[in-house]
mmCIF file with all atom_site columns, C-alpha atoms in Angstrom:
data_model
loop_
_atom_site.group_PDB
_atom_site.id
_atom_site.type_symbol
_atom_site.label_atom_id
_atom_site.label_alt_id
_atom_site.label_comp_id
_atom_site.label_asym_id
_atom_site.label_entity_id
_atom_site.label_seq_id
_atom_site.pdbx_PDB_ins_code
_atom_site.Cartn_x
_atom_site.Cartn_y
_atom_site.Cartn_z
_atom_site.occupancy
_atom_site.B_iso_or_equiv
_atom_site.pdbx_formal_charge
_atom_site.auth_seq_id
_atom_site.auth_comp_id
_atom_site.auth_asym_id
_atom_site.auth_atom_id
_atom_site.pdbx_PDB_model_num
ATOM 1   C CA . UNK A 1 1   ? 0.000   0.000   0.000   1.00 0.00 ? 1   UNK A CA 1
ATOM 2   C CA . UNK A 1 2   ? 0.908   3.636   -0.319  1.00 0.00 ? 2   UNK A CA 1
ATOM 3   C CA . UNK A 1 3   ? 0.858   5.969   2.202   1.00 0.00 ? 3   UNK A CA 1
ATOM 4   C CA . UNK A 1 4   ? 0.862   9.392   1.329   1.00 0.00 ? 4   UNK A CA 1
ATOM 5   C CA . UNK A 1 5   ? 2.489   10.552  3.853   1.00 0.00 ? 5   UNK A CA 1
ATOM 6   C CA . UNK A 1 6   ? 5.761   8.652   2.508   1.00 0.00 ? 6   UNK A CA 1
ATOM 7   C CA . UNK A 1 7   ? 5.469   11.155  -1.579  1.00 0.00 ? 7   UNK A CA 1
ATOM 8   C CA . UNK A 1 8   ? 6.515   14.351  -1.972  1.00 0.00 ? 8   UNK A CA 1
ATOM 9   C CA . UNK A 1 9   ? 4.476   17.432  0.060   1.00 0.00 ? 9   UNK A CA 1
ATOM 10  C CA . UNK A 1 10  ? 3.096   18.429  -3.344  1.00 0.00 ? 10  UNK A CA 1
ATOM 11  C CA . UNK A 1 11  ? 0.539   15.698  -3.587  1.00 0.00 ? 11  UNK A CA 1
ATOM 12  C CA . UNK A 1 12  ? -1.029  17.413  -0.583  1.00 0.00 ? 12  UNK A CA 1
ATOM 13  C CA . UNK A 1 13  ? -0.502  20.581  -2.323  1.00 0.00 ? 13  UNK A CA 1
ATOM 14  C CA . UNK A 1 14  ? -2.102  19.054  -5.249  1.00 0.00 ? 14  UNK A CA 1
ATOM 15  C CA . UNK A 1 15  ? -5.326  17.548  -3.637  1.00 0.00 ? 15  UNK A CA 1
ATOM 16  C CA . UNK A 1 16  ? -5.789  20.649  -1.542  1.00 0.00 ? 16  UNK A CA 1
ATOM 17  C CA . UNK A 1 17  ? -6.233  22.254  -4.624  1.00 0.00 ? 17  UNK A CA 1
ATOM 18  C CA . UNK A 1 18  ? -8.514  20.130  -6.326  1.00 0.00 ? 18  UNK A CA 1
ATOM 19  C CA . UNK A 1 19  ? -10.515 20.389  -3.362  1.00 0.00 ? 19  UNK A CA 1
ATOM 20  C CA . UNK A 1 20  ? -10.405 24.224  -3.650  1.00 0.00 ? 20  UNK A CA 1
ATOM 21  C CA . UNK A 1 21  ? -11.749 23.974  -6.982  1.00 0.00 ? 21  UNK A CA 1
ATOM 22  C CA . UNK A 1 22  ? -14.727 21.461  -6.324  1.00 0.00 ? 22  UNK A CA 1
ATOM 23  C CA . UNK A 1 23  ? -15.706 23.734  -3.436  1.00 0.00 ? 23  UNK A CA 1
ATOM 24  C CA . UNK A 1 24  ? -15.500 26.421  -5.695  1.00 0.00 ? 24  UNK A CA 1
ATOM 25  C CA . UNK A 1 25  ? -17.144 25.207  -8.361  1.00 0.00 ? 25  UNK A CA 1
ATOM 26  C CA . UNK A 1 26  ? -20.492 24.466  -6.076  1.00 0.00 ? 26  UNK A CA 1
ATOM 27  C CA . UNK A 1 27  ? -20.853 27.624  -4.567  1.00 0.00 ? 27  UNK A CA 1
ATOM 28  C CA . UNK A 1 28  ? -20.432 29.529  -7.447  1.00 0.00 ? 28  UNK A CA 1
ATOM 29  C CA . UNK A 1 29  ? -20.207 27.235  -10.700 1.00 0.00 ? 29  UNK A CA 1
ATOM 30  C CA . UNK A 1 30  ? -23.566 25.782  -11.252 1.00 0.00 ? 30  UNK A CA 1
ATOM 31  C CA . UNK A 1 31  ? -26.780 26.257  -12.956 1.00 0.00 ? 31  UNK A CA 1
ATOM 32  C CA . UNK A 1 32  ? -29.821 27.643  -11.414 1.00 0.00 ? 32  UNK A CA 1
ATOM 33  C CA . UNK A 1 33  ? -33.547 27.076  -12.295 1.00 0.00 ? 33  UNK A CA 1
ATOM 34  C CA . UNK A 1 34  ? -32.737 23.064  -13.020 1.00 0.00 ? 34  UNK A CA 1
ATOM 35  C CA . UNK A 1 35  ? -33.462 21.313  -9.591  1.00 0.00 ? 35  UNK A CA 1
ATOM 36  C CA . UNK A 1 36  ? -32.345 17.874  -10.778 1.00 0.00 ? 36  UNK A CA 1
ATOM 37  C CA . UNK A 1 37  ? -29.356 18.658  -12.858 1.00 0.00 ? 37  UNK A CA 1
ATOM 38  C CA . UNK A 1 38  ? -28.533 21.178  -9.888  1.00 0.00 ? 38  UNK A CA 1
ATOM 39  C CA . UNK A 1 39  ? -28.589 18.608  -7.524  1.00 0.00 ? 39  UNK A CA 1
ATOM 40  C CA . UNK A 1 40  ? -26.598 16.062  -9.571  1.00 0.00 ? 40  UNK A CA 1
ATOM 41  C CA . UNK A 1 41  ? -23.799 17.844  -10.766 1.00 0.00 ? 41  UNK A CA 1
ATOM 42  C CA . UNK A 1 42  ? -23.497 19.192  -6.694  1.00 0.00 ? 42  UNK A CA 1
ATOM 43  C CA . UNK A 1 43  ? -23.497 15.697  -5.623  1.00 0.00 ? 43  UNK A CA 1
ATOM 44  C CA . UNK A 1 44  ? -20.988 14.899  -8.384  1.00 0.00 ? 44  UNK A CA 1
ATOM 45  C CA . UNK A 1 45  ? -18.739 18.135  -7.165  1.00 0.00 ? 45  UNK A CA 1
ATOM 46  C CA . UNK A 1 46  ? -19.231 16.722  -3.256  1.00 0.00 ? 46  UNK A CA 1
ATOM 47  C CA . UNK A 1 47  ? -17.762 13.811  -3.880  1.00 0.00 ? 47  UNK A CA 1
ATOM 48  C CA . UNK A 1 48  ? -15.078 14.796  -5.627  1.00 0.00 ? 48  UNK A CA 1
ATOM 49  C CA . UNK A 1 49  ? -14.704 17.443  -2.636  1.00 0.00 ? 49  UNK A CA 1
ATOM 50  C CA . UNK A 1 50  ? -14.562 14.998  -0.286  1.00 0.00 ? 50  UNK A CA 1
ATOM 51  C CA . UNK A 1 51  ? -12.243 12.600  -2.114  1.00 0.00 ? 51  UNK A CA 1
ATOM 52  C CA . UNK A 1 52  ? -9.796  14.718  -2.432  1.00 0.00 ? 52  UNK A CA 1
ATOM 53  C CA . UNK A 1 53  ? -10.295 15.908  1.553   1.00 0.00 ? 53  UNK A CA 1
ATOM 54  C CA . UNK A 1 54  ? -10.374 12.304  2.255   1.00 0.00 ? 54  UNK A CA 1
ATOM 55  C CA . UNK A 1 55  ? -7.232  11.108  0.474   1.00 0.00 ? 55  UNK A CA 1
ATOM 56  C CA . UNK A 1 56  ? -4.863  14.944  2.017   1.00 0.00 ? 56  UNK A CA 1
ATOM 57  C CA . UNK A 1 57  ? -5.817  13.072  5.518   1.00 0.00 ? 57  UNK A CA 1
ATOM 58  C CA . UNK A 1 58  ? -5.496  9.355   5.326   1.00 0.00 ? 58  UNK A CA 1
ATOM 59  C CA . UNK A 1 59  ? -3.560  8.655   2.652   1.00 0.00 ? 59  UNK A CA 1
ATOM 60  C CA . UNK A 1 60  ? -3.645  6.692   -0.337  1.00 0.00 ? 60  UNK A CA 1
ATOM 61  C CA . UNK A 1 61  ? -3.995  3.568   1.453   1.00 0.00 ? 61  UNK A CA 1
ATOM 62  C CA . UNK A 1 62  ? -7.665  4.232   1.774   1.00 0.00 ? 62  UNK A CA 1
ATOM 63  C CA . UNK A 1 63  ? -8.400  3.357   -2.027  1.00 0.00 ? 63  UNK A CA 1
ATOM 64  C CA . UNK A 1 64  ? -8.284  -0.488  -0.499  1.00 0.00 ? 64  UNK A CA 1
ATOM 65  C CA . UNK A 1 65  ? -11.237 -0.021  1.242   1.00 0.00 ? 65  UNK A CA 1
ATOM 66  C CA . UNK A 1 66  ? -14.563 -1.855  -0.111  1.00 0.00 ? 66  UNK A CA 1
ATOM 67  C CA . UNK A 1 67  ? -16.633 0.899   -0.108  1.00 0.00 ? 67  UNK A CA 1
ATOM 68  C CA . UNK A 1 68  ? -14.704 3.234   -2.242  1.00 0.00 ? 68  UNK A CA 1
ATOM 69  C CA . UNK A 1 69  ? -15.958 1.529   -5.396  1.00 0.00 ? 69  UNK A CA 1
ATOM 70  C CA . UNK A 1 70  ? -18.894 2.806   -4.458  1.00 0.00 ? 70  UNK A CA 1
ATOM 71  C CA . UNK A 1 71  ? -18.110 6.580   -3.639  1.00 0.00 ? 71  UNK A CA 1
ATOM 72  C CA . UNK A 1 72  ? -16.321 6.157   -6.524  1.00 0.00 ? 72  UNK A CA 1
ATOM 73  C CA . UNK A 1 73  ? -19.283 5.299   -9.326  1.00 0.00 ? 73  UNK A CA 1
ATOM 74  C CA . UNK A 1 74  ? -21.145 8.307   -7.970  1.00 0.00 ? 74  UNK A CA 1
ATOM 75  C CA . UNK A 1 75  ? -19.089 10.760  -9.722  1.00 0.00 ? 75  UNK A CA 1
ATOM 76  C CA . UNK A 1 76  ? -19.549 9.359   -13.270 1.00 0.00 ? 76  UNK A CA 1
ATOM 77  C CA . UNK A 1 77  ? -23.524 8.556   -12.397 1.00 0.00 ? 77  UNK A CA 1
ATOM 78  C CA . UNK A 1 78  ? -23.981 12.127  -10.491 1.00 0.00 ? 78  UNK A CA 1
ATOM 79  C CA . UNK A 1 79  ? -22.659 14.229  -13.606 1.00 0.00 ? 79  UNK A CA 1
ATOM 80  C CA . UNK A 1 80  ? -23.989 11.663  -16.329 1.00 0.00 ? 80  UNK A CA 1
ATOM 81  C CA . UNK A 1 81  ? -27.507 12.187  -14.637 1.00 0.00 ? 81  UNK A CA 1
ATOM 82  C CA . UNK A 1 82  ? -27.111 16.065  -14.623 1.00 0.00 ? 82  UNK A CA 1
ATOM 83  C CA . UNK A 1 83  ? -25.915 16.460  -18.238 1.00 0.00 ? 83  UNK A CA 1
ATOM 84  C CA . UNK A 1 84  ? -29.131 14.094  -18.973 1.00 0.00 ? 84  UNK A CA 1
ATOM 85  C CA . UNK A 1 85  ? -31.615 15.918  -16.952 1.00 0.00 ? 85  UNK A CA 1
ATOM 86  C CA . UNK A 1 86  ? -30.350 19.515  -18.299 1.00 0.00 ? 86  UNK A CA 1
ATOM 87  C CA . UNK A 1 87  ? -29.853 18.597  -22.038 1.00 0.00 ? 87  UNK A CA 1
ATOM 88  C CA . UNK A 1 88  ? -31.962 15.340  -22.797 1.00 0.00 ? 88  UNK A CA 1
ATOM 89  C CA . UNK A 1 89  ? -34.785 15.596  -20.509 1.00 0.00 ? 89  UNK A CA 1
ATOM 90  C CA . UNK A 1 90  ? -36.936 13.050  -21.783 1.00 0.00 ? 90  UNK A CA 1
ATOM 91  C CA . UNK A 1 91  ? -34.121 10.722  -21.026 1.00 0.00 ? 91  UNK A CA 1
ATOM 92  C CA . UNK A 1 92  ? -34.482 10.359  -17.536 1.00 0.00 ? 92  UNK A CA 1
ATOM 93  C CA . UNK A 1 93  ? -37.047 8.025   -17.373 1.00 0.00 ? 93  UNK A CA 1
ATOM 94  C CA . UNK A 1 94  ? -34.595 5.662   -18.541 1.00 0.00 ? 94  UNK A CA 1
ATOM 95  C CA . UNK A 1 95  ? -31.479 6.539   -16.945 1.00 0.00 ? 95  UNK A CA 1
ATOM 96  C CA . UNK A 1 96  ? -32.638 7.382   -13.197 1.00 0.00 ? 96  UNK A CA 1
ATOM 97  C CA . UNK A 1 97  ? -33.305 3.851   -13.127 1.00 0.00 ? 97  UNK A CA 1
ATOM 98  C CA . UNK A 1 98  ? -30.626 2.902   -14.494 1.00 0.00 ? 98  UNK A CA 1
ATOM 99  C CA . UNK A 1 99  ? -28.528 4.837   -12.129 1.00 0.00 ? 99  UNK A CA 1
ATOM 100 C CA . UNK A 1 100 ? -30.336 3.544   -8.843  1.00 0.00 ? 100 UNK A CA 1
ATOM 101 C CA . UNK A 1 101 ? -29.697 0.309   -9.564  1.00 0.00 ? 101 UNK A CA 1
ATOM 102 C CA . UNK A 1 102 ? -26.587 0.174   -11.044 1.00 0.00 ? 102 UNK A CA 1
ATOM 103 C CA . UNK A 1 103 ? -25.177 1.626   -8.027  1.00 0.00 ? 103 UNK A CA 1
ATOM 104 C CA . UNK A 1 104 ? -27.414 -1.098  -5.895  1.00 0.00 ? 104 UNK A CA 1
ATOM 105 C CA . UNK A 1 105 ? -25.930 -3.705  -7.702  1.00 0.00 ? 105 UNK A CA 1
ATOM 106 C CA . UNK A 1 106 ? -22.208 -2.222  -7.407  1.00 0.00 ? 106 UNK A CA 1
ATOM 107 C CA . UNK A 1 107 ? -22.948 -1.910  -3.165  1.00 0.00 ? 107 UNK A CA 1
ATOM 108 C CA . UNK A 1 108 ? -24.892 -5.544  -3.480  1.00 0.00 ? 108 UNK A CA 1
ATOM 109 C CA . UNK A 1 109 ? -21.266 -6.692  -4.923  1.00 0.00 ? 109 UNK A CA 1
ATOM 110 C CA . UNK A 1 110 ? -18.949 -4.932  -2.460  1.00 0.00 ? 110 UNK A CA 1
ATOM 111 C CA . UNK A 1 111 ? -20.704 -6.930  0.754   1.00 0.00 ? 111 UNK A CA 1
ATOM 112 C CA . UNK A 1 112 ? -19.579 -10.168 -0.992  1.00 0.00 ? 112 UNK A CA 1
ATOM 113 C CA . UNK A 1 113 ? -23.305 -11.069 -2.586  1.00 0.00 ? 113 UNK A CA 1
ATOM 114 C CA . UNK A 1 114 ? -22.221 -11.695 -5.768  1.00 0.00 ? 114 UNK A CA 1
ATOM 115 C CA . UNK A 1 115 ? -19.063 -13.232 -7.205  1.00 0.00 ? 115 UNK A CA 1
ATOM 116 C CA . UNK A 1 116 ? -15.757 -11.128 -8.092  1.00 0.00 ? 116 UNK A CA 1
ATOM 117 C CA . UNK A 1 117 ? -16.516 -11.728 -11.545 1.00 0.00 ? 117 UNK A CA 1
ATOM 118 C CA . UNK A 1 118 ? -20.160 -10.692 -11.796 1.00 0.00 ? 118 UNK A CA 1
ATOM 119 C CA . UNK A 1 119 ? -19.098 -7.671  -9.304  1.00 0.00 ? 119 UNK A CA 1
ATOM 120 C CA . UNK A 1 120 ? -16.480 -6.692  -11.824 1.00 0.00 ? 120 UNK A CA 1
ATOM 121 C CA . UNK A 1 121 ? -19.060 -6.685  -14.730 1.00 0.00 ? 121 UNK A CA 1
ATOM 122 C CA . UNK A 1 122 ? -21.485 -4.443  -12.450 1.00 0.00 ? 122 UNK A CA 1
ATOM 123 C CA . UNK A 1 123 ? -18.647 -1.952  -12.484 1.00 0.00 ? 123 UNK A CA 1
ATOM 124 C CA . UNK A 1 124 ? -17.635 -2.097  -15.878 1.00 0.00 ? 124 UNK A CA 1
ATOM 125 C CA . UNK A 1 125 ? -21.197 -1.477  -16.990 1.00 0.00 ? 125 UNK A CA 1
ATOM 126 C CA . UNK A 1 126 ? -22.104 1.448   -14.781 1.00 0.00 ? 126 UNK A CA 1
ATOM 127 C CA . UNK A 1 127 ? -18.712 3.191   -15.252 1.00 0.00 ? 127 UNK A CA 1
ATOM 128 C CA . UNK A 1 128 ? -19.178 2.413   -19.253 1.00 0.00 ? 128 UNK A CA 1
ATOM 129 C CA . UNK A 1 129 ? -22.366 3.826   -19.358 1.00 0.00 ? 129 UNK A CA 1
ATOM 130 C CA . UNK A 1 130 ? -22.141 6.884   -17.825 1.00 0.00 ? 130 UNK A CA 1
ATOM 131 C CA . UNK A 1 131 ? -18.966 7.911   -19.420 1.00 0.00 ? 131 UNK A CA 1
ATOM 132 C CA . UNK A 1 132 ? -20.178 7.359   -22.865 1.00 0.00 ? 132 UNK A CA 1
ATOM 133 C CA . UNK A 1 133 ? -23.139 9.805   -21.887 1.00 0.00 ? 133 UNK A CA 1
ATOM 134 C CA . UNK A 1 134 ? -20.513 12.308  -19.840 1.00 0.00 ? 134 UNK A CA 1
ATOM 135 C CA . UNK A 1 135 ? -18.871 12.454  -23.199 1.00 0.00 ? 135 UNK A CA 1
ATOM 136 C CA . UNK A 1 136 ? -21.789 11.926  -25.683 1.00 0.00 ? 136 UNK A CA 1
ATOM 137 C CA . UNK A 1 137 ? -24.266 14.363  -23.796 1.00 0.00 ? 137 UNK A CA 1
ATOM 138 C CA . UNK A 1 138 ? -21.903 17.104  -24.166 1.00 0.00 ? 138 UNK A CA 1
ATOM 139 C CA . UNK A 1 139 ? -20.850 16.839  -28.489 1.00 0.00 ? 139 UNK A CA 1
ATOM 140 C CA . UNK A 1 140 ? -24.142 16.201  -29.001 1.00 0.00 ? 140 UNK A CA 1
ATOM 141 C CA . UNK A 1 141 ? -25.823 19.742  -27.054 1.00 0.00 ? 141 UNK A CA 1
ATOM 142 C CA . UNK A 1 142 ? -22.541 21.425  -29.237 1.00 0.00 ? 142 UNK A CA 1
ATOM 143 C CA . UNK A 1 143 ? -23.912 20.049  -32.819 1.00 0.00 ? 143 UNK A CA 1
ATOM 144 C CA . UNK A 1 144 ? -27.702 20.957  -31.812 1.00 0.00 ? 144 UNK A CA 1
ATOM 145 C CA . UNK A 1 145 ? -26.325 24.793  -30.280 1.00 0.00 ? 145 UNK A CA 1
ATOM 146 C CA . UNK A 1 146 ? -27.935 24.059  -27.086 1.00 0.00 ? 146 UNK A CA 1
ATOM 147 C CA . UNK A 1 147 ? -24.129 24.742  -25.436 1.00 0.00 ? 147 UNK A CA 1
ATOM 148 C CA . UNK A 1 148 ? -21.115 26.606  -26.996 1.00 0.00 ? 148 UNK A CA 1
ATOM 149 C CA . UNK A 1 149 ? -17.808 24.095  -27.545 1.00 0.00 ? 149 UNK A CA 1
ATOM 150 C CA . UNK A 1 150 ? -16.665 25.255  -24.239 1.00 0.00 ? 150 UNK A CA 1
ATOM 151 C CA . UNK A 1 151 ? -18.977 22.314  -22.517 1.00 0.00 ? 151 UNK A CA 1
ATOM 152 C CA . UNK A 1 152 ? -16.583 19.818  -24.172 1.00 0.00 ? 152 UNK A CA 1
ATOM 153 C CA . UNK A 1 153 ? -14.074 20.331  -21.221 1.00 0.00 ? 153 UNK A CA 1
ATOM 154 C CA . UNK A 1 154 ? -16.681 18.493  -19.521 1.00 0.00 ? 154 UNK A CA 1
ATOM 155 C CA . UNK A 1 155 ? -16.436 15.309  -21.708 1.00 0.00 ? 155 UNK A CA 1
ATOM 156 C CA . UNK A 1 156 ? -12.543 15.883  -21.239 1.00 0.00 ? 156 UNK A CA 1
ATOM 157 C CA . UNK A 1 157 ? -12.892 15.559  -17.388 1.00 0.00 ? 157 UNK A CA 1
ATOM 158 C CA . UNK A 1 158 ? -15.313 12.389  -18.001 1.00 0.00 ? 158 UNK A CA 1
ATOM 159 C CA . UNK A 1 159 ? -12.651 10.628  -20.137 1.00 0.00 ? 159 UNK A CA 1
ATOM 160 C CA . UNK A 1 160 ? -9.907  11.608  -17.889 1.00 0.00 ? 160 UNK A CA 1
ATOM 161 C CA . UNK A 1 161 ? -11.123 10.663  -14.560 1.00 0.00 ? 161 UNK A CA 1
ATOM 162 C CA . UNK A 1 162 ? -12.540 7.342   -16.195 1.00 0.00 ? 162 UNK A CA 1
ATOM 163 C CA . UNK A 1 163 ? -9.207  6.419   -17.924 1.00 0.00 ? 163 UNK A CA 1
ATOM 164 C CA . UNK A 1 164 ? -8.093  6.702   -14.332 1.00 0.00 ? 164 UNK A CA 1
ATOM 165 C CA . UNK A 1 165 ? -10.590 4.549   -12.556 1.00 0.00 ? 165 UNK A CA 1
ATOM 166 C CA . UNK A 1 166 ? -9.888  1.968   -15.555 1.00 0.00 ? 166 UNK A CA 1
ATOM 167 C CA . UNK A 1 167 ? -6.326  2.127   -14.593 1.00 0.00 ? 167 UNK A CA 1
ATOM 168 C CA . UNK A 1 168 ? -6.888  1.423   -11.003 1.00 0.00 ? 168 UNK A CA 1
ATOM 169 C CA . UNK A 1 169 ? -9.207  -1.635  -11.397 1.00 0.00 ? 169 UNK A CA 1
ATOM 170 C CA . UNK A 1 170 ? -7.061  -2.667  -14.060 1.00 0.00 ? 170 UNK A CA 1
ATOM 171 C CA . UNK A 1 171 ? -3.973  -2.747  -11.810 1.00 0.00 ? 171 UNK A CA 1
ATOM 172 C CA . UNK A 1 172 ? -6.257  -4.305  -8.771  1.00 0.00 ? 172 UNK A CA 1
ATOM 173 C CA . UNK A 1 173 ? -7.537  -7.176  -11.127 1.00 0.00 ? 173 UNK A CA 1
ATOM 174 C CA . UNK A 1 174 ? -3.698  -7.526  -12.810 1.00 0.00 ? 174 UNK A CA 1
ATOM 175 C CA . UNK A 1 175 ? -5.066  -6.918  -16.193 1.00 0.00 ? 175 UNK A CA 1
ATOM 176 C CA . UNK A 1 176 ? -2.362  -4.576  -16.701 1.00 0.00 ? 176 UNK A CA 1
ATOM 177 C CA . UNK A 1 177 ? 0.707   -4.937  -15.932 1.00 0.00 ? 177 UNK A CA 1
ATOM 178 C CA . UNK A 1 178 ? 2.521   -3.057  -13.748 1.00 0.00 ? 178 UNK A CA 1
ATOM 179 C CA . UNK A 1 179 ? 2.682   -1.754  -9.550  1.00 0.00 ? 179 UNK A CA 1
ATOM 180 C CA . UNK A 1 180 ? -0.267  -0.576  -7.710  1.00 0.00 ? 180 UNK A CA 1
ATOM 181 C CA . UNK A 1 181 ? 2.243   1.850   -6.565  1.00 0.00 ? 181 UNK A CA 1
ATOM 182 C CA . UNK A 1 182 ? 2.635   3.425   -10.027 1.00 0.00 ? 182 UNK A CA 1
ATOM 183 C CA . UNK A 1 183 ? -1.121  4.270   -10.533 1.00 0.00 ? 183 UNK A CA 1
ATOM 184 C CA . UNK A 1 184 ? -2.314  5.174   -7.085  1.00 0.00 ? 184 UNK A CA 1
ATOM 185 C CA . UNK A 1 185 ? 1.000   7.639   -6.735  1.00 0.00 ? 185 UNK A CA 1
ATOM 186 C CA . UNK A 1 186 ? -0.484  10.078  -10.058 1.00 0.00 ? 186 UNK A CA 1
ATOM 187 C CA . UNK A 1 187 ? -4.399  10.162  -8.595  1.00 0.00 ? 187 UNK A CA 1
ATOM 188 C CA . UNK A 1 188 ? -3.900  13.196  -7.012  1.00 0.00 ? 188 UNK A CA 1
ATOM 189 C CA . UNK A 1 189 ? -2.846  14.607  -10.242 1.00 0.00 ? 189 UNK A CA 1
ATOM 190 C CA . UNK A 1 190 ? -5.793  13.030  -12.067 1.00 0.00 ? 190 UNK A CA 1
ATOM 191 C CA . UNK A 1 191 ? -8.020  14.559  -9.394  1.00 0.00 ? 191 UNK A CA 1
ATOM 192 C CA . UNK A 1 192 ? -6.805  17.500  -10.299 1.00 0.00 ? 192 UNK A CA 1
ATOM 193 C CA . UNK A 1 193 ? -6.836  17.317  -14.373 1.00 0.00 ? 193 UNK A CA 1
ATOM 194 C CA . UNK A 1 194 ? -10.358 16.168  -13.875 1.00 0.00 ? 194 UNK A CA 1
ATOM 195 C CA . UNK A 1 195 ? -11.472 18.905  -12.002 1.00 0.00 ? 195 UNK A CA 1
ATOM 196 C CA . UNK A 1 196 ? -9.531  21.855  -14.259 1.00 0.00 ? 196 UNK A CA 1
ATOM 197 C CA . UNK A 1 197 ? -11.615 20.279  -17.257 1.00 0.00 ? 197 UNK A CA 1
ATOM 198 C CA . UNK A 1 198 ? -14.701 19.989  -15.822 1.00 0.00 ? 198 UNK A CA 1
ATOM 199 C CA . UNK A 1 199 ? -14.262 23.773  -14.059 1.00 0.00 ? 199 UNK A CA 1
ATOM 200 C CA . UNK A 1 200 ? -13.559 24.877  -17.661 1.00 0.00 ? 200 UNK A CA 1
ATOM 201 C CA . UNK A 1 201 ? -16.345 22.828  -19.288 1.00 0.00 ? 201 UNK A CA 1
ATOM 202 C CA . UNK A 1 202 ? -19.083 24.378  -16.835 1.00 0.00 ? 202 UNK A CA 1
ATOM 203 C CA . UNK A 1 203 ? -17.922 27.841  -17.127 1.00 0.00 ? 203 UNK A CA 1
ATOM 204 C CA . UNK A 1 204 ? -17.197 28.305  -20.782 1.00 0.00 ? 204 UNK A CA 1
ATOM 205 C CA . UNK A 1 205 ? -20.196 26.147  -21.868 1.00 0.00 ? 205 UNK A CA 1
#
């Protein structure tokens, strides 16, 4: 495991700031006069708040916990959900199902009910999913001039935090080669990079 304690004091530098621009980003960052996406793209900010806040004071180490696969799917299903529910209305009565229980089914894996492999496929699917729509949502609003190109930082910060999570379970699962070490070291960075995108892609949208 990794502590982070043992890196360089710029990875605390590094998820400070991250956290300073989630925080940021919901107090002053998001649309008004959309309940749902409102809420969803907060919840999406929150977590990404509190990961960061989360990792500065315990360390990498904490990314072996169980539960963490679940924090972690409620970033891409938060912000899929919002993009959905501001851009594709009509949408939603698809996908808010799809969201509730694709994140039942990932907590239904992590307490051991289902098998490592069908667990895996759980969080392949939701992760899949809602990445294709984090970076669908946002080309298509640009073709149909329902956003200016600006949104597209947000389909940057989808692809970028996802290629990350992919990396991570790749590692865990040795599909990849490769140390834990190696991945888990750069998160704070990707944190970060995720978070300047999808800062930019609100803002300039």
């Amino acid at each position: 495991m990794v502590s982070l304690t043992l890196t360089s004091r710029s990875n605390r530098f590094v998820l400070l700031l991250a956290a300073a621009l989630a925080g940021w980003q919901i107090a002053h960052g998001l649309p008004e006069g959309t309940p749902l996406p409102m809420v969803a793209y907060t919840m999406g900010f929150g977590v990404l708040l509190l990961a960061c806040l989360w990792l500065f004071l315990m360390g990498l180490e904490v990314l072996e916990h169980p539960l963490v696969v679940v924090v972690a799917a409620l970033v891409p299903l938060s912000f899929s959900l919002g993009l959905v529910g501001e851009y594709w209305p009509q949408g939603m009565t698809v996908f808010i199902p799809f969201a509730v229980v694709g994140l039942i089914g990932i907590a239904y894996s992590r307490m051991g009910k289902l098998s490592s492999r069908l667990g895996v496929l759980m969080v392949a699917l939701v992760h899949g999913v809602a990445g294709l729509v984090i970076l669908g949502v946002p080309v298509w609003a640009v073709e149909q001039g329902l956003a200016r190109p600006g949104v597209l930082g947000i389909s940057a910060g989808g692809a970028w935090i996802g290629l990350s999570g992919l990396a991570l379970l790749g590692q865990r699962l040795r599909w990849i080669s490769g140390k834990m070490d190696d991945v888990t070291r750069l998160l704070p960075w990707s944190l970060l990079l995720t978070l300047v995108f999808l800062v930019i892609g609100f803002n300039l949208r």
